[in-house]
PDB file of N, CA and C in Angstrom:
ATOM      1  N   MET A   3       0.840  -1.177   0.000  1.00 57.00           N
ATOM      2  CA  MET A   3       0.000   0.000   0.000  1.00 57.00           C
ATOM      3  C   MET A   3       0.891   1.249   0.000  1.00 57.00           C
ATOM      4  N   ILE A   4       0.564   2.180  -0.849  1.00 63.00           N
ATOM      5  CA  ILE A   4       1.322   3.428  -0.934  1.00 63.00           C
ATOM      6  C   ILE A   4       0.724   4.427   0.053  1.00 63.00           C
ATOM      7  N   ILE A   5       1.577   4.938   0.936  1.00 67.00           N
ATOM      8  CA  ILE A   5       1.159   5.921   1.929  1.00 67.00           C
ATOM      9  C   ILE A   5       1.446   7.309   1.371  1.00 67.00           C
ATOM     10  N   GLU A   6       0.418   8.127   1.303  1.00 72.00           N
ATOM     11  CA  GLU A   6       0.580   9.469   0.754  1.00 72.00           C
ATOM     12  C   GLU A   6       0.918  10.459   1.851  1.00 72.00           C
ATOM     13  N   ARG A   7       1.989  11.178   1.638  1.00 78.00           N
ATOM     14  CA  ARG A   7       2.387  12.227   2.570  1.00 78.00           C
ATOM     15  C   ARG A   7       1.549  13.468   2.298  1.00 78.00           C
ATOM     16  N   HIS A   8       1.304  14.212   3.350  1.00 80.00           N
ATOM     17  CA  HIS A   8       0.474  15.413   3.238  1.00 80.00           C
ATOM     18  C   HIS A   8       1.267  16.655   3.633  1.00 80.00           C
ATOM     19  N   SER A   9       2.481  16.774   3.111  1.00 86.00           N
ATOM     20  CA  SER A   9       3.270  17.961   3.440  1.00 86.00           C
ATOM     21  C   SER A   9       2.505  19.198   2.990  1.00 86.00           C
ATOM     22  N   LEU A  10       2.676  20.270   3.710  1.00 88.00           N
ATOM     23  CA  LEU A  10       1.949  21.493   3.399  1.00 88.00           C
ATOM     24  C   LEU A  10       2.297  22.021   2.006  1.00 88.00           C
ATOM     25  N   ALA A  11       3.557  21.921   1.637  1.00 86.00           N
ATOM     26  CA  ALA A  11       3.976  22.376   0.303  1.00 86.00           C
ATOM     27  C   ALA A  11       3.314  21.543  -0.792  1.00 86.00           C
ATOM     28  N   LYS A  12       3.082  20.261  -0.521  1.00 87.00           N
ATOM     29  CA  LYS A  12       2.408  19.405  -1.494  1.00 87.00           C
ATOM     30  C   LYS A  12       0.908  19.686  -1.523  1.00 87.00           C
ATOM     31  N   GLU A  13       0.349  19.919  -0.358  1.00 86.00           N
ATOM     32  CA  GLU A  13      -1.081  20.191  -0.261  1.00 86.00           C
ATOM     33  C   GLU A  13      -1.456  21.566  -0.831  1.00 86.00           C
ATOM     34  N   LEU A  14      -0.556  22.538  -0.671  1.00 90.00           N
ATOM     35  CA  LEU A  14      -0.818  23.912  -1.114  1.00 90.00           C
ATOM     36  C   LEU A  14       0.365  24.431  -1.951  1.00 90.00           C
ATOM     37  N   PRO A  15       0.609  23.826  -3.094  1.00 91.00           N
ATOM     38  CA  PRO A  15       1.806  24.189  -3.872  1.00 91.00           C
ATOM     39  C   PRO A  15       1.838  25.649  -4.320  1.00 91.00           C
ATOM     40  N   GLU A  16       0.686  26.263  -4.474  1.00 94.00           N
ATOM     41  CA  GLU A  16       0.636  27.659  -4.912  1.00 94.00           C
ATOM     42  C   GLU A  16       1.149  28.614  -3.824  1.00 94.00           C
ATOM     43  N   PHE A  17       1.278  28.113  -2.591  1.00 94.00           N
ATOM     44  CA  PHE A  17       1.742  28.933  -1.478  1.00 94.00           C
ATOM     45  C   PHE A  17       3.153  28.560  -1.026  1.00 94.00           C
ATOM     46  N   LYS A  18       3.871  27.815  -1.830  1.00 93.00           N
ATOM     47  CA  LYS A  18       5.183  27.304  -1.404  1.00 93.00           C
ATOM     48  C   LYS A  18       6.115  28.418  -0.930  1.00 93.00           C
ATOM     49  N   GLU A  19       6.205  29.505  -1.675  1.00 94.00           N
ATOM     50  CA  GLU A  19       7.092  30.611  -1.291  1.00 94.00           C
ATOM     51  C   GLU A  19       6.584  31.300  -0.031  1.00 94.00           C
ATOM     52  N   GLN A  20       5.272  31.494   0.068  1.00 95.00           N
ATOM     53  CA  GLN A  20       4.705  32.132   1.253  1.00 95.00           C
ATOM     54  C   GLN A  20       4.888  31.259   2.497  1.00 95.00           C
ATOM     55  N   ILE A  21       4.806  29.947   2.334  1.00 95.00           N
ATOM     56  CA  ILE A  21       5.045  29.035   3.459  1.00 95.00           C
ATOM     57  C   ILE A  21       6.453  29.261   3.987  1.00 95.00           C
ATOM     58  N   HIS A  22       7.408  29.294   3.093  1.00 95.00           N
ATOM     59  CA  HIS A  22       8.803  29.508   3.490  1.00 95.00           C
ATOM     60  C   HIS A  22       8.970  30.854   4.205  1.00 95.00           C
ATOM     61  N   ASN A  23       8.412  31.897   3.615  1.00 96.00           N
ATOM     62  CA  ASN A  23       8.546  33.239   4.195  1.00 96.00           C
ATOM     63  C   ASN A  23       7.894  33.341   5.571  1.00 96.00           C
ATOM     64  N   LEU A  24       6.710  32.761   5.722  1.00 97.00           N
ATOM     65  CA  LEU A  24       6.015  32.838   7.008  1.00 97.00           C
ATOM     66  C   LEU A  24       6.707  31.986   8.075  1.00 97.00           C
ATOM     67  N   LYS A  25       7.290  30.874   7.669  1.00 95.00           N
ATOM     68  CA  LYS A  25       8.031  30.057   8.647  1.00 95.00           C
ATOM     69  C   LYS A  25       9.181  30.859   9.249  1.00 95.00           C
ATOM     70  N   ILE A  26       9.759  31.734   8.466  1.00 96.00           N
ATOM     71  CA  ILE A  26      10.895  32.538   8.910  1.00 96.00           C
ATOM     72  C   ILE A  26      10.439  33.768   9.695  1.00 96.00           C
ATOM     73  N   SER A  27       9.351  34.386   9.254  1.00 97.00           N
ATOM     74  CA  SER A  27       8.972  35.687   9.806  1.00 97.00           C
ATOM     75  C   SER A  27       7.856  35.660  10.850  1.00 97.00           C
ATOM     76  N   ASN A  28       7.138  34.559  10.983  1.00 97.00           N
ATOM     77  CA  ASN A  28       5.977  34.516  11.868  1.00 97.00           C
ATOM     78  C   ASN A  28       6.107  33.317  12.816  1.00 97.00           C
ATOM     79  N   ALA A  29       6.395  33.584  14.070  1.00 98.00           N
ATOM     80  CA  ALA A  29       6.628  32.518  15.052  1.00 98.00           C
ATOM     81  C   ALA A  29       5.388  31.639  15.243  1.00 98.00           C
ATOM     82  N   HIS A  30       4.200  32.238  15.230  1.00 98.00           N
ATOM     83  CA  HIS A  30       2.972  31.457  15.405  1.00 98.00           C
ATOM     84  C   HIS A  30       2.769  30.513  14.224  1.00 98.00           C
ATOM     85  N   PHE A  31       2.973  31.018  13.012  1.00 98.00           N
ATOM     86  CA  PHE A  31       2.869  30.179  11.824  1.00 98.00           C
ATOM     87  C   PHE A  31       3.879  29.035  11.910  1.00 98.00           C
ATOM     88  N   ALA A  32       5.113  29.350  12.285  1.00 97.00           N
ATOM     89  CA  ALA A  32       6.163  28.333  12.373  1.00 97.00           C
ATOM     90  C   ALA A  32       5.789  27.245  13.383  1.00 97.00           C
ATOM     91  N   LYS A  33       5.192  27.654  14.511  1.00 98.00           N
ATOM     92  CA  LYS A  33       4.777  26.684  15.534  1.00 98.00           C
ATOM     93  C   LYS A  33       3.682  25.769  14.993  1.00 98.00           C
ATOM     94  N   LEU A  34       2.667  26.352  14.356  1.00 98.00           N
ATOM     95  CA  LEU A  34       1.588  25.550  13.781  1.00 98.00           C
ATOM     96  C   LEU A  34       2.115  24.645  12.666  1.00 98.00           C
ATOM     97  N   PHE A  35       3.035  25.171  11.859  1.00 97.00           N
ATOM     98  CA  PHE A  35       3.633  24.385  10.786  1.00 97.00           C
ATOM     99  C   PHE A  35       4.356  23.167  11.359  1.00 97.00           C
ATOM    100  N   ASP A  36       5.124  23.365  12.416  1.00 97.00           N
ATOM    101  CA  ASP A  36       5.844  22.256  13.047  1.00 97.00           C
ATOM    102  C   ASP A  36       4.876  21.220  13.616  1.00 97.00           C
ATOM    103  N   GLU A  37       3.803  21.681  14.241  1.00 97.00           N
ATOM    104  CA  GLU A  37       2.788  20.762  14.762  1.00 97.00           C
ATOM    105  C   GLU A  37       2.171  19.950  13.622  1.00 97.00           C
ATOM    106  N   TYR A  38       1.838  20.627  12.516  1.00 96.00           N
ATOM    107  CA  TYR A  38       1.272  19.956  11.353  1.00 96.00           C
ATOM    108  C   TYR A  38       2.238  18.887  10.840  1.00 96.00           C
ATOM    109  N   HIS A  39       3.504  19.255  10.690  1.00 95.00           N
ATOM    110  CA  HIS A  39       4.520  18.331  10.190  1.00 95.00           C
ATOM    111  C   HIS A  39       4.664  17.122  11.121  1.00 95.00           C
ATOM    112  N   ASN A  40       4.702  17.362  12.435  1.00 96.00           N
ATOM    113  CA  ASN A  40       4.858  16.270  13.396  1.00 96.00           C
ATOM    114  C   ASN A  40       3.667  15.320  13.377  1.00 96.00           C
ATOM    115  N   ILE A  41       2.473  15.867  13.296  1.00 96.00           N
ATOM    116  CA  ILE A  41       1.279  15.018  13.240  1.00 96.00           C
ATOM    117  C   ILE A  41       1.256  14.233  11.935  1.00 96.00           C
ATOM    118  N   ASP A  42       1.585  14.872  10.825  1.00 95.00           N
ATOM    119  CA  ASP A  42       1.625  14.177   9.537  1.00 95.00           C
ATOM    120  C   ASP A  42       2.620  13.024   9.593  1.00 95.00           C
ATOM    121  N   HIS A  43       3.779  13.270  10.186  1.00 94.00           N
ATOM    122  CA  HIS A  43       4.799  12.234  10.303  1.00 94.00           C
ATOM    123  C   HIS A  43       4.285  11.064  11.156  1.00 94.00           C
ATOM    124  N   GLU A  44       3.598  11.374  12.248  1.00 95.00           N
ATOM    125  CA  GLU A  44       3.052  10.315  13.105  1.00 95.00           C
ATOM    126  C   GLU A  44       1.989   9.507  12.372  1.00 95.00           C
ATOM    127  N   VAL A  45       1.120  10.169  11.617  1.00 94.00           N
ATOM    128  CA  VAL A  45       0.088   9.473  10.849  1.00 94.00           C
ATOM    129  C   VAL A  45       0.744   8.520   9.850  1.00 94.00           C
ATOM    130  N   ILE A  46       1.776   8.980   9.180  1.00 92.00           N
ATOM    131  CA  ILE A  46       2.464   8.146   8.201  1.00 92.00           C
ATOM    132  C   ILE A  46       3.069   6.913   8.874  1.00 92.00           C
ATOM    133  N   ARG A  47       3.699   7.112  10.026  1.00 93.00           N
ATOM    134  CA  ARG A  47       4.305   5.980  10.745  1.00 93.00           C
ATOM    135  C   ARG A  47       3.237   4.951  11.154  1.00 93.00           C
ATOM    136  N   ILE A  48       2.086   5.417  11.552  1.00 93.00           N
ATOM    137  CA  ILE A  48       1.001   4.511  11.919  1.00 93.00           C
ATOM    138  C   ILE A  48       0.489   3.784  10.689  1.00 93.00           C
ATOM    139  N   GLU A  49       0.256   4.523   9.600  1.00 91.00           N
ATOM    140  CA  GLU A  49      -0.266   3.910   8.383  1.00 91.00           C
ATOM    141  C   GLU A  49       0.718   2.924   7.768  1.00 91.00           C
ATOM    142  N   GLU A  50       2.009   3.138   7.956  1.00 89.00           N
ATOM    143  CA  GLU A  50       3.017   2.215   7.450  1.00 89.00           C
ATOM    144  C   GLU A  50       3.209   1.011   8.359  1.00 89.00           C
ATOM    145  N   GLY A  51       2.577   1.007   9.521  1.00 87.00           N
ATOM    146  CA  GLY A  51       2.674  -0.105  10.443  1.00 87.00           C
ATOM    147  C   GLY A  51       3.889  -0.050  11.346  1.00 87.00           C
ATOM    148  N   ILE A  52       4.599   1.072  11.333  1.00 88.00           N
ATOM    149  CA  ILE A  52       5.769   1.231  12.196  1.00 88.00           C
ATOM    150  C   ILE A  52       5.328   1.406  13.645  1.00 88.00           C
ATOM    151  N   GLU A  53       4.217   2.081  13.838  1.00 88.00           N
ATOM    152  CA  GLU A  53       3.638   2.274  15.168  1.00 88.00           C
ATOM    153  C   GLU A  53       2.220   1.708  15.145  1.00 88.00           C
ATOM    154  N   ASN A  54       1.803   1.159  16.260  1.00 89.00           N
ATOM    155  CA  ASN A  54       0.452   0.613  16.381  1.00 89.00           C
ATOM    156  C   ASN A  54      -0.363   1.481  17.320  1.00 89.00           C
ATOM    157  N   THR A  55      -1.617   1.653  16.966  1.00 92.00           N
ATOM    158  CA  THR A  55      -2.520   2.428  17.803  1.00 92.00           C
ATOM    159  C   THR A  55      -3.956   2.089  17.419  1.00 92.00           C
ATOM    160  N   SER A  56      -4.893   2.664  18.108  1.00 94.00           N
ATOM    161  CA  SER A  56      -6.306   2.421  17.798  1.00 94.00           C
ATOM    162  C   SER A  56      -6.728   3.262  16.594  1.00 94.00           C
ATOM    163  N   ASP A  57      -7.781   2.809  15.950  1.00 94.00           N
ATOM    164  CA  ASP A  57      -8.343   3.564  14.826  1.00 94.00           C
ATOM    165  C   ASP A  57      -8.842   4.929  15.282  1.00 94.00           C
ATOM    166  N   GLU A  58      -9.382   4.993  16.500  1.00 96.00           N
ATOM    167  CA  GLU A  58      -9.886   6.254  17.025  1.00 96.00           C
ATOM    168  C   GLU A  58      -8.760   7.265  17.191  1.00 96.00           C
ATOM    169  N   TYR A  59      -7.618   6.803  17.677  1.00 96.00           N
ATOM    170  CA  TYR A  59      -6.465   7.690  17.850  1.00 96.00           C
ATOM    171  C   TYR A  59      -5.989   8.211  16.504  1.00 96.00           C
ATOM    172  N   LEU A  60      -5.902   7.312  15.520  1.00 96.00           N
ATOM    173  CA  LEU A  60      -5.472   7.709  14.184  1.00 96.00           C
ATOM    174  C   LEU A  60      -6.437   8.731  13.585  1.00 96.00           C
ATOM    175  N   GLU A  61      -7.723   8.490  13.719  1.00 97.00           N
ATOM    176  CA  GLU A  61      -8.710   9.435  13.191  1.00 97.00           C
ATOM    177  C   GLU A  61      -8.605  10.780  13.894  1.00 97.00           C
ATOM    178  N   GLY A  62      -8.332  10.765  15.196  1.00 98.00           N
ATOM    179  CA  GLY A  62      -8.141  12.008  15.935  1.00 98.00           C
ATOM    180  C   GLY A  62      -6.943  12.796  15.413  1.00 98.00           C
ATOM    181  N   LEU A  63      -5.859  12.082  15.113  1.00 97.00           N
ATOM    182  CA  LEU A  63      -4.680  12.742  14.542  1.00 97.00           C
ATOM    183  C   LEU A  63      -5.000  13.360  13.188  1.00 97.00           C
ATOM    184  N   LYS A  64      -5.739  12.635  12.378  1.00 96.00           N
ATOM    185  CA  LYS A  64      -6.097  13.149  11.052  1.00 96.00           C
ATOM    186  C   LYS A  64      -6.973  14.400  11.168  1.00 96.00           C
ATOM    187  N   LYS A  65      -7.863  14.424  12.151  1.00 98.00           N
ATOM    188  CA  LYS A  65      -8.701  15.611  12.376  1.00 98.00           C
ATOM    189  C   LYS A  65      -7.851  16.790  12.838  1.00 98.00           C
ATOM    190  N   GLN A  66      -6.877  16.518  13.719  1.00 98.00           N
ATOM    191  CA  GLN A  66      -5.964  17.582  14.170  1.00 98.00           C
ATOM    192  C   GLN A  66      -5.171  18.123  12.989  1.00 98.00           C
ATOM    193  N   ARG A  67      -4.692  17.220  12.133  1.00 96.00           N
ATOM    194  CA  ARG A  67      -3.911  17.629  10.965  1.00 96.00           C
ATOM    195  C   ARG A  67      -4.754  18.519  10.054  1.00 96.00           C
ATOM    196  N   LEU A  68      -6.001  18.146   9.831  1.00 96.00           N
ATOM    197  CA  LEU A  68      -6.891  18.939   8.986  1.00 96.00           C
ATOM    198  C   LEU A  68      -7.174  20.301   9.601  1.00 96.00           C
ATOM    199  N   ASP A  69      -7.395  20.337  10.911  1.00 98.00           N
ATOM    200  CA  ASP A  69      -7.639  21.609  11.606  1.00 98.00           C
ATOM    201  C   ASP A  69      -6.423  22.530  11.473  1.00 98.00           C
ATOM    202  N   LEU A  70      -5.230  21.980  11.667  1.00 97.00           N
ATOM    203  CA  LEU A  70      -4.015  22.787  11.522  1.00 97.00           C
ATOM    204  C   LEU A  70      -3.845  23.265  10.088  1.00 97.00           C
ATOM    205  N   LYS A  71      -4.143  22.400   9.136  1.00 96.00           N
ATOM    206  CA  LYS A  71      -4.037  22.799   7.722  1.00 96.00           C
ATOM    207  C   LYS A  71      -4.974  23.969   7.437  1.00 96.00           C
ATOM    208  N   ASP A  72      -6.197  23.919   7.964  1.00 97.00           N
ATOM    209  CA  ASP A  72      -7.152  25.012   7.757  1.00 97.00           C
ATOM    210  C   ASP A  72      -6.629  26.312   8.355  1.00 97.00           C
ATOM    211  N   LYS A  73      -6.069  26.243   9.569  1.00 97.00           N
ATOM    212  CA  LYS A  73      -5.521  27.440  10.210  1.00 97.00           C
ATOM    213  C   LYS A  73      -4.340  28.000   9.413  1.00 97.00           C
ATOM    214  N   LEU A  74      -3.462  27.118   8.980  1.00 97.00           N
ATOM    215  CA  LEU A  74      -2.307  27.560   8.189  1.00 97.00           C
ATOM    216  C   LEU A  74      -2.755  28.161   6.864  1.00 97.00           C
ATOM    217  N   PHE A  75      -3.742  27.539   6.232  1.00 96.00           N
ATOM    218  CA  PHE A  75      -4.260  28.048   4.965  1.00 96.00           C
ATOM    219  C   PHE A  75      -4.856  29.449   5.150  1.00 96.00           C
ATOM    220  N   ASP A  76      -5.602  29.640   6.223  1.00 97.00           N
ATOM    221  CA  ASP A  76      -6.157  30.975   6.501  1.00 97.00           C
ATOM    222  C   ASP A  76      -5.054  32.008   6.673  1.00 97.00           C
ATOM    223  N   MET A  77      -3.988  31.632   7.355  1.00 97.00           N
ATOM    224  CA  MET A  77      -2.865  32.562   7.558  1.00 97.00           C
ATOM    225  C   MET A  77      -2.176  32.855   6.232  1.00 97.00           C
ATOM    226  N   LEU A  78      -2.064  31.849   5.383  1.00 96.00           N
ATOM    227  CA  LEU A  78      -1.429  32.059   4.076  1.00 96.00           C
ATOM    228  C   LEU A  78      -2.264  32.992   3.197  1.00 96.00           C
ATOM    229  N   LYS A  79      -3.576  32.807   3.228  1.00 94.00           N
ATOM    230  CA  LYS A  79      -4.447  33.682   2.435  1.00 94.00           C
ATOM    231  C   LYS A  79      -4.373  35.114   2.909  1.00 94.00           C
ATOM    232  N   ALA A  80      -4.218  35.308   4.219  1.00 94.00           N
ATOM    233  CA  ALA A  80      -4.188  36.651   4.785  1.00 94.00           C
ATOM    234  C   ALA A  80      -2.840  37.344   4.562  1.00 94.00           C
ATOM    235  N   ALA A  81      -1.811  36.577   4.272  1.00 87.00           N
ATOM    236  CA  ALA A  81      -0.465  37.154   4.121  1.00 87.00           C
ATOM    237  C   ALA A  81      -0.310  37.900   2.810  1.00 87.00           C
TER     238      ALA A  81
END
């Protein structure tokens, strides 16, 4: 099974330069970006079978990842 990564640059390629700029200039954006990246990495490890957990936990992580993506997207649009 192919596990798809959900990096922010892949999810929002039109904002790639703005993502880079905001990571450098906006501490809040950088913090949310790091949280998004860490959760995405954990989801991938679970989906690849490297880590085991309940389906409920995995779904909770995916919801957190989506919530962070929405917040980051709003910040990118406002920039």
